[in-house]
Coordinates of N, CA and C in Angstrom, one line a residue:
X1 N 180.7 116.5 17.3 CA 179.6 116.2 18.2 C 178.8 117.4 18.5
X2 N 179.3 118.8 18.4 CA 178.7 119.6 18.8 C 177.4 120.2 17.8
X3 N 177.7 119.8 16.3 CA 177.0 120.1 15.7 C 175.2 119.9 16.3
X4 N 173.9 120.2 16.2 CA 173.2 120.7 16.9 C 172.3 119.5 16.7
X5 N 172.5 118.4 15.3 CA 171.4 117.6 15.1 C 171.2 116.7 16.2
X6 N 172.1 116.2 17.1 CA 171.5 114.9 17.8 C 170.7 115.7 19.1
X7 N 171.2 117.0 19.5 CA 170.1 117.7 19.9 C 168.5 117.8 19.3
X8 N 168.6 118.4 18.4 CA 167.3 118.7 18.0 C 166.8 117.3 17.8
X9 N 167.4 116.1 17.2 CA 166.7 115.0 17.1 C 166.2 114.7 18.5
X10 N 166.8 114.7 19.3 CA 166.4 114.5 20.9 C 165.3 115.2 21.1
X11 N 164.9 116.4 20.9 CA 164.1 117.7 21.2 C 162.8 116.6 19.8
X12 N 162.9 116.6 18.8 CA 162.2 115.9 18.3 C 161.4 114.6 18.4
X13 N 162.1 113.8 18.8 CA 162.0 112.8 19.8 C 161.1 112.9 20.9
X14 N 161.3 113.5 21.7 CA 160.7 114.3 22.8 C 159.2 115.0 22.8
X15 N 159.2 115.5 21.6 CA 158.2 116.3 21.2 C 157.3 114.9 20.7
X16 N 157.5 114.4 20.2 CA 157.2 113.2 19.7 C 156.7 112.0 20.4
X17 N 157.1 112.0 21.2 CA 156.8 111.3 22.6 C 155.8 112.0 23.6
X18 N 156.2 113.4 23.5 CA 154.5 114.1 24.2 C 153.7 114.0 23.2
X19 N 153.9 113.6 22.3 CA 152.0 113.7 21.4 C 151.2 112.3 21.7
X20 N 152.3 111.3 21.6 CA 152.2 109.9 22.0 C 151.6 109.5 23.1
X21 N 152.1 110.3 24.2 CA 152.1 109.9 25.7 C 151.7 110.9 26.8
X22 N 151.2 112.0 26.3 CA 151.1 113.4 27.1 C 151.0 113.0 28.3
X23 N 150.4 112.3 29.2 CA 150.6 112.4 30.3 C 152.1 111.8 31.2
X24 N 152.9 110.5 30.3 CA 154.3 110.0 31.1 C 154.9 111.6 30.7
X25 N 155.0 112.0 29.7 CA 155.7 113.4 29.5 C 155.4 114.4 29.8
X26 N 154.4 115.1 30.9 CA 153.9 116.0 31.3 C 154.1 115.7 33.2
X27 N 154.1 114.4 33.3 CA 154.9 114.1 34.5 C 156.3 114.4 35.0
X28 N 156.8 113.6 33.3 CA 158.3 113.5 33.4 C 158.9 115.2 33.7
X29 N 158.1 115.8 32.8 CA 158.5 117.5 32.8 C 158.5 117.8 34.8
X30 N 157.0 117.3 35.1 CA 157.4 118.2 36.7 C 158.1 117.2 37.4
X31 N 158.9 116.0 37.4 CA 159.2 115.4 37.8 C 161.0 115.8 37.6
X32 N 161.2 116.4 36.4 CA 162.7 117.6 36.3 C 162.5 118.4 36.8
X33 N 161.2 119.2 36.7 CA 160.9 120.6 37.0 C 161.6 120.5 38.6
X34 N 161.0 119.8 39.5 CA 160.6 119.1 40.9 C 162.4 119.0 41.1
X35 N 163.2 118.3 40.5 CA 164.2 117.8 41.2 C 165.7 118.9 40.2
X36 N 165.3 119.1 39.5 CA 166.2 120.5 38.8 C 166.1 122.3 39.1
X37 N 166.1 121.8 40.4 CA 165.6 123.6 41.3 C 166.7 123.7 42.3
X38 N 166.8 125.0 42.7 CA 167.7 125.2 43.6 C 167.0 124.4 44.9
X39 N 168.4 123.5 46.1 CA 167.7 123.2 47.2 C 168.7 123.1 47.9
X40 N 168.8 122.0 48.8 CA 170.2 121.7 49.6 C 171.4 121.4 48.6
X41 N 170.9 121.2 47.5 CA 172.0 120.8 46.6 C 171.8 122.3 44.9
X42 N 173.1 122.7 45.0 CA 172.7 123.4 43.5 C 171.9 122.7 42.2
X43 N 171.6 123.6 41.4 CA 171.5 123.4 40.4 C 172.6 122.6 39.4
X44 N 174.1 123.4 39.8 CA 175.1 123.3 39.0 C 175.7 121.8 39.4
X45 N 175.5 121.7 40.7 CA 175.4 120.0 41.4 C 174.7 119.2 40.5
X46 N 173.2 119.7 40.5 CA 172.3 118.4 40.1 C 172.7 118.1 38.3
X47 N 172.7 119.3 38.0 CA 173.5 119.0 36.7 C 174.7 118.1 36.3
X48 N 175.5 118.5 37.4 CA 176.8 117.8 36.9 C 176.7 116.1 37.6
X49 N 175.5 116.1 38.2 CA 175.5 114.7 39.1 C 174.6 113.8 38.0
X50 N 173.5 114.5 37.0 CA 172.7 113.9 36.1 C 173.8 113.7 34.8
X51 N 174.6 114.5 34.7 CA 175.3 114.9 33.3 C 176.4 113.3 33.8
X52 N 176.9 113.2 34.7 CA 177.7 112.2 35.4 C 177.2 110.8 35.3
X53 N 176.0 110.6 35.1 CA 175.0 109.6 35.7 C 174.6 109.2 34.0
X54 N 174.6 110.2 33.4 CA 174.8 109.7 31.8 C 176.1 108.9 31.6
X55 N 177.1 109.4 31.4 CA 178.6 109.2 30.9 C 178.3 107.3 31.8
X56 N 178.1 107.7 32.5 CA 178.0 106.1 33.2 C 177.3 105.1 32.9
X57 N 176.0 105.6 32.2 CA 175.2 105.1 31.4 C 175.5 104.9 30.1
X58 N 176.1 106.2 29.6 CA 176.5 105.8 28.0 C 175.2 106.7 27.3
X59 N 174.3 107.4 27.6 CA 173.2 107.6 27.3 C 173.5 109.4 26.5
X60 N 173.2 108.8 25.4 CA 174.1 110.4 24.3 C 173.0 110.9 24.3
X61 N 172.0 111.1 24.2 CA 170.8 112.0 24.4 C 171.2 113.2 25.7
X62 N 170.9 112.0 26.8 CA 171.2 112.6 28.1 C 172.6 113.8 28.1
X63 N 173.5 112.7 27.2 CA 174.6 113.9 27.6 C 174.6 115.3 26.9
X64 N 173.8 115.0 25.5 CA 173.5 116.7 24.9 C 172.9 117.5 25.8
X65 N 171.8 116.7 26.5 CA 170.8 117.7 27.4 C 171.8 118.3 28.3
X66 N 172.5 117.1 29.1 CA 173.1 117.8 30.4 C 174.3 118.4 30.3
X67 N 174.7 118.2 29.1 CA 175.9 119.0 29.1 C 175.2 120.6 28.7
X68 N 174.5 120.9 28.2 CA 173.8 122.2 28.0 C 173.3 122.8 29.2
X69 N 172.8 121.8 30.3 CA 172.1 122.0 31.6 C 173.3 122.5 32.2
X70 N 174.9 122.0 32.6 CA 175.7 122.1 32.9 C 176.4 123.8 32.4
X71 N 176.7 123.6 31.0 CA 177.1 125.3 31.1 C 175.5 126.1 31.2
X72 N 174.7 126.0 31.3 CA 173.3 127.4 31.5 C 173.5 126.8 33.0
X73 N 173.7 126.2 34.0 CA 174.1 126.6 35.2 C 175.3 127.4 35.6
X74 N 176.0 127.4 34.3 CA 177.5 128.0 35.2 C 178.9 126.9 35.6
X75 N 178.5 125.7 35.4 CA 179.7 124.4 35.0 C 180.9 125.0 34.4
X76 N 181.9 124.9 35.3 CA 183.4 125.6 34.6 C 183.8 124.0 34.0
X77 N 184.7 124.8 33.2 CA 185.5 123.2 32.6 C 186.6 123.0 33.4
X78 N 187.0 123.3 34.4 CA 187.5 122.7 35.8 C 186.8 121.7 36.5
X79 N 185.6 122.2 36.9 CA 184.6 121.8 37.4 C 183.8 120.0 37.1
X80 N 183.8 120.7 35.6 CA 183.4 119.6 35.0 C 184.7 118.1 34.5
X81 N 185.7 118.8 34.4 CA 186.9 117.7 34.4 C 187.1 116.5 35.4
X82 N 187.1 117.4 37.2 CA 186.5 117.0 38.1 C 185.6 115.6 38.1
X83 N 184.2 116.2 37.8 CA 183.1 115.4 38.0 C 183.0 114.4 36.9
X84 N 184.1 114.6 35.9 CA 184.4 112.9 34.6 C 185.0 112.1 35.5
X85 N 186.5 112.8 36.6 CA 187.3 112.1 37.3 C 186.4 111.4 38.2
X86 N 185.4 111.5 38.7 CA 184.4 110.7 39.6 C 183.6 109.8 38.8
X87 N 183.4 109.9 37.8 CA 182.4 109.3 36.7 C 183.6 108.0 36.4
X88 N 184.9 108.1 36.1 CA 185.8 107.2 35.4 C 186.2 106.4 36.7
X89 N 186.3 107.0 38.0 CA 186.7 106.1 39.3 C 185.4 105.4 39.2
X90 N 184.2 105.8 38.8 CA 183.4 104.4 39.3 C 182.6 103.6 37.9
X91 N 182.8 104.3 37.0 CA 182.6 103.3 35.7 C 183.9 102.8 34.8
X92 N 184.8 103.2 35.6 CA 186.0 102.7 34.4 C 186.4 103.0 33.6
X93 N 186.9 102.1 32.4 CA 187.2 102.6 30.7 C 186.1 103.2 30.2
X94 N 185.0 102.7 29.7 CA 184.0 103.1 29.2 C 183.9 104.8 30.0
X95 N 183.8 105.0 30.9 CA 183.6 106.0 31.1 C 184.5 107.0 31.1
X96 N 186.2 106.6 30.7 CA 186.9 107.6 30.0 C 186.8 108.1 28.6
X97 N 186.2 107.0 28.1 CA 185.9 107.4 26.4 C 184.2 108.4 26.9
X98 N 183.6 108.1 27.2 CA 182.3 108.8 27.4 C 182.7 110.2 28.0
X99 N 183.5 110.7 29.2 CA 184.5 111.5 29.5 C 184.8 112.5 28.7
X100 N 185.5 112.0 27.2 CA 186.0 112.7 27.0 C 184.6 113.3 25.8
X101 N 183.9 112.6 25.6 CA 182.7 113.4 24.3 C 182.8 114.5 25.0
X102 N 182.1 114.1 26.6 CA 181.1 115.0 27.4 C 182.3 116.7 27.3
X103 N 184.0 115.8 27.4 CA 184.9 117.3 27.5 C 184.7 118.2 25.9
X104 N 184.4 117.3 25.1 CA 184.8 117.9 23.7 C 183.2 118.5 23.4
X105 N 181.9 118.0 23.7 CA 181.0 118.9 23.6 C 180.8 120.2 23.9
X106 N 181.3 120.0 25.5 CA 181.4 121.1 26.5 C 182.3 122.8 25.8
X107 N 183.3 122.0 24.7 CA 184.6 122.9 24.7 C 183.6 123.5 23.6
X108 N 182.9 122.5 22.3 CA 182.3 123.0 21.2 C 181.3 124.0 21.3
X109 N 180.5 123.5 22.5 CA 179.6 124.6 22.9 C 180.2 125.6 23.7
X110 N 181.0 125.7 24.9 CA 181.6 127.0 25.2 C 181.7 128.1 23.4
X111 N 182.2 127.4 22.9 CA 182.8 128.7 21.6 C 181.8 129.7 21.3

Protein backbone atom coordinates (compact mmCIF):
# COMPACT_ATOMS: atom_id res chain seq x y z
CA UNK A 1 0.00 0.00 0.00
CA UNK A 2 2.80 2.16 0.53
CA UNK A 3 3.83 2.20 -2.98
CA UNK A 4 3.24 6.03 -3.98
CA UNK A 5 0.51 5.59 -6.87
CA UNK A 6 -2.79 5.97 -4.95
CA UNK A 7 -1.06 9.06 -3.62
CA UNK A 8 -0.15 10.71 -6.57
CA UNK A 9 -3.50 9.52 -8.09
CA UNK A 10 -5.11 11.41 -5.26
CA UNK A 11 -2.72 14.53 -5.85
CA UNK A 12 -3.92 14.04 -9.46
CA UNK A 13 -7.28 13.90 -8.83
CA UNK A 14 -7.12 16.91 -6.81
CA UNK A 15 -5.29 18.78 -9.32
CA UNK A 16 -7.99 17.85 -11.51
CA UNK A 17 -10.64 18.93 -9.53
CA UNK A 18 -8.92 22.50 -9.14
CA UNK A 19 -9.04 23.08 -12.83
CA UNK A 20 -12.68 21.88 -12.77
CA UNK A 21 -13.83 23.81 -9.76
CA UNK A 22 -11.20 26.48 -8.69
CA UNK A 23 -13.08 28.07 -6.43
CA UNK A 24 -14.77 24.68 -4.09
CA UNK A 25 -10.88 23.87 -4.17
CA UNK A 26 -9.33 27.14 -3.35
CA UNK A 27 -11.87 27.22 -0.48
CA UNK A 28 -11.40 23.73 0.47
CA UNK A 29 -7.46 24.63 0.61
CA UNK A 30 -8.13 27.59 3.29
CA UNK A 31 -10.64 25.77 4.89
CA UNK A 32 -7.47 22.96 5.79
CA UNK A 33 -5.27 25.80 5.81
CA UNK A 34 -7.79 27.40 8.67
CA UNK A 35 -8.39 24.23 10.72
CA UNK A 36 -4.73 22.31 10.24
CA UNK A 37 -2.69 25.04 12.28
CA UNK A 38 -1.37 25.06 15.56
CA UNK A 39 -4.24 26.15 18.29
CA UNK A 40 -5.84 24.78 21.47
CA UNK A 41 -5.42 21.54 19.90
CA UNK A 42 -1.95 20.35 18.00
CA UNK A 43 -1.35 19.84 14.79
CA UNK A 44 -0.27 16.16 15.65
CA UNK A 45 -3.93 16.01 17.38
CA UNK A 46 -5.75 17.33 14.32
CA UNK A 47 -3.92 14.93 12.29
CA UNK A 48 -4.50 11.95 14.13
CA UNK A 49 -8.24 13.02 14.78
CA UNK A 50 -8.76 13.52 10.73
CA UNK A 51 -6.43 10.43 9.95
CA UNK A 52 -9.03 8.59 12.68
CA UNK A 53 -12.11 10.06 11.09
CA UNK A 54 -10.96 8.37 7.73
CA UNK A 55 -10.39 4.72 9.03
CA UNK A 56 -14.05 5.27 10.24
CA UNK A 57 -15.09 6.40 7.08
CA UNK A 58 -13.21 3.86 5.03
CA UNK A 59 -11.97 6.77 2.90
CA UNK A 60 -8.32 5.51 1.35
CA UNK A 61 -7.53 8.77 -0.29
CA UNK A 62 -7.95 10.47 3.15
CA UNK A 63 -5.91 7.86 4.74
CA UNK A 64 -2.74 8.36 2.26
CA UNK A 65 -3.06 12.10 2.98
CA UNK A 66 -3.36 11.78 6.77
CA UNK A 67 -1.25 9.25 7.39
CA UNK A 68 1.61 11.51 5.69
CA UNK A 69 0.03 14.57 7.75
CA UNK A 70 0.52 12.30 10.82
CA UNK A 71 4.24 11.38 10.46
CA UNK A 72 5.32 15.31 9.02
CA UNK A 73 3.66 16.20 12.36
CA UNK A 74 5.66 13.97 14.42
CA UNK A 75 2.89 10.88 15.02
CA UNK A 76 4.90 8.05 16.86
CA UNK A 77 3.65 4.69 16.08
CA UNK A 78 2.72 4.44 19.74
CA UNK A 79 0.82 7.28 19.36
CA UNK A 80 -0.87 6.30 16.45
CA UNK A 81 -1.66 2.57 17.63
CA UNK A 82 -3.53 4.42 20.34
CA UNK A 83 -5.64 6.60 18.23
CA UNK A 84 -6.74 3.05 15.77
CA UNK A 85 -7.65 1.79 19.53
CA UNK A 86 -10.28 4.77 19.58
CA UNK A 87 -11.13 4.53 15.93
CA UNK A 88 -12.02 0.41 16.49
CA UNK A 89 -14.01 1.25 20.02
CA UNK A 90 -16.28 3.37 17.98
CA UNK A 91 -16.47 1.82 14.49
CA UNK A 92 -15.93 -1.69 15.20
CA UNK A 93 -14.69 -4.47 12.78
CA UNK A 94 -14.47 -2.51 9.85
CA UNK A 95 -12.40 -0.26 11.58
CA UNK A 96 -9.90 -2.93 12.67
CA UNK A 97 -9.20 -3.97 9.17
CA UNK A 98 -8.98 -0.09 8.20
CA UNK A 99 -6.60 0.00 11.42
CA UNK A 100 -4.38 -2.02 10.35
CA UNK A 101 -3.69 -0.44 6.49
CA UNK A 102 -3.43 2.88 8.31
CA UNK A 103 -0.55 0.67 10.76
CA UNK A 104 1.10 -0.93 7.65
CA UNK A 105 1.32 2.45 5.61
CA UNK A 106 2.62 4.25 8.58
CA UNK A 107 5.47 1.40 9.00
CA UNK A 108 6.09 1.62 4.91
CA UNK A 109 6.54 5.11 5.01
CA UNK A 110 8.55 5.42 8.28
CA UNK A 111 11.34 3.30 6.23
Amino acid sequence: MADNSEYQALCARSEALGKAAPDVMKAFGALHGAVVKEGALTVKTKELIALMISVIVKCHPCIQAHTRGCIAAGVTREELAEAIGVAVMMGGGPATAYGGIVLDLFDQLKK
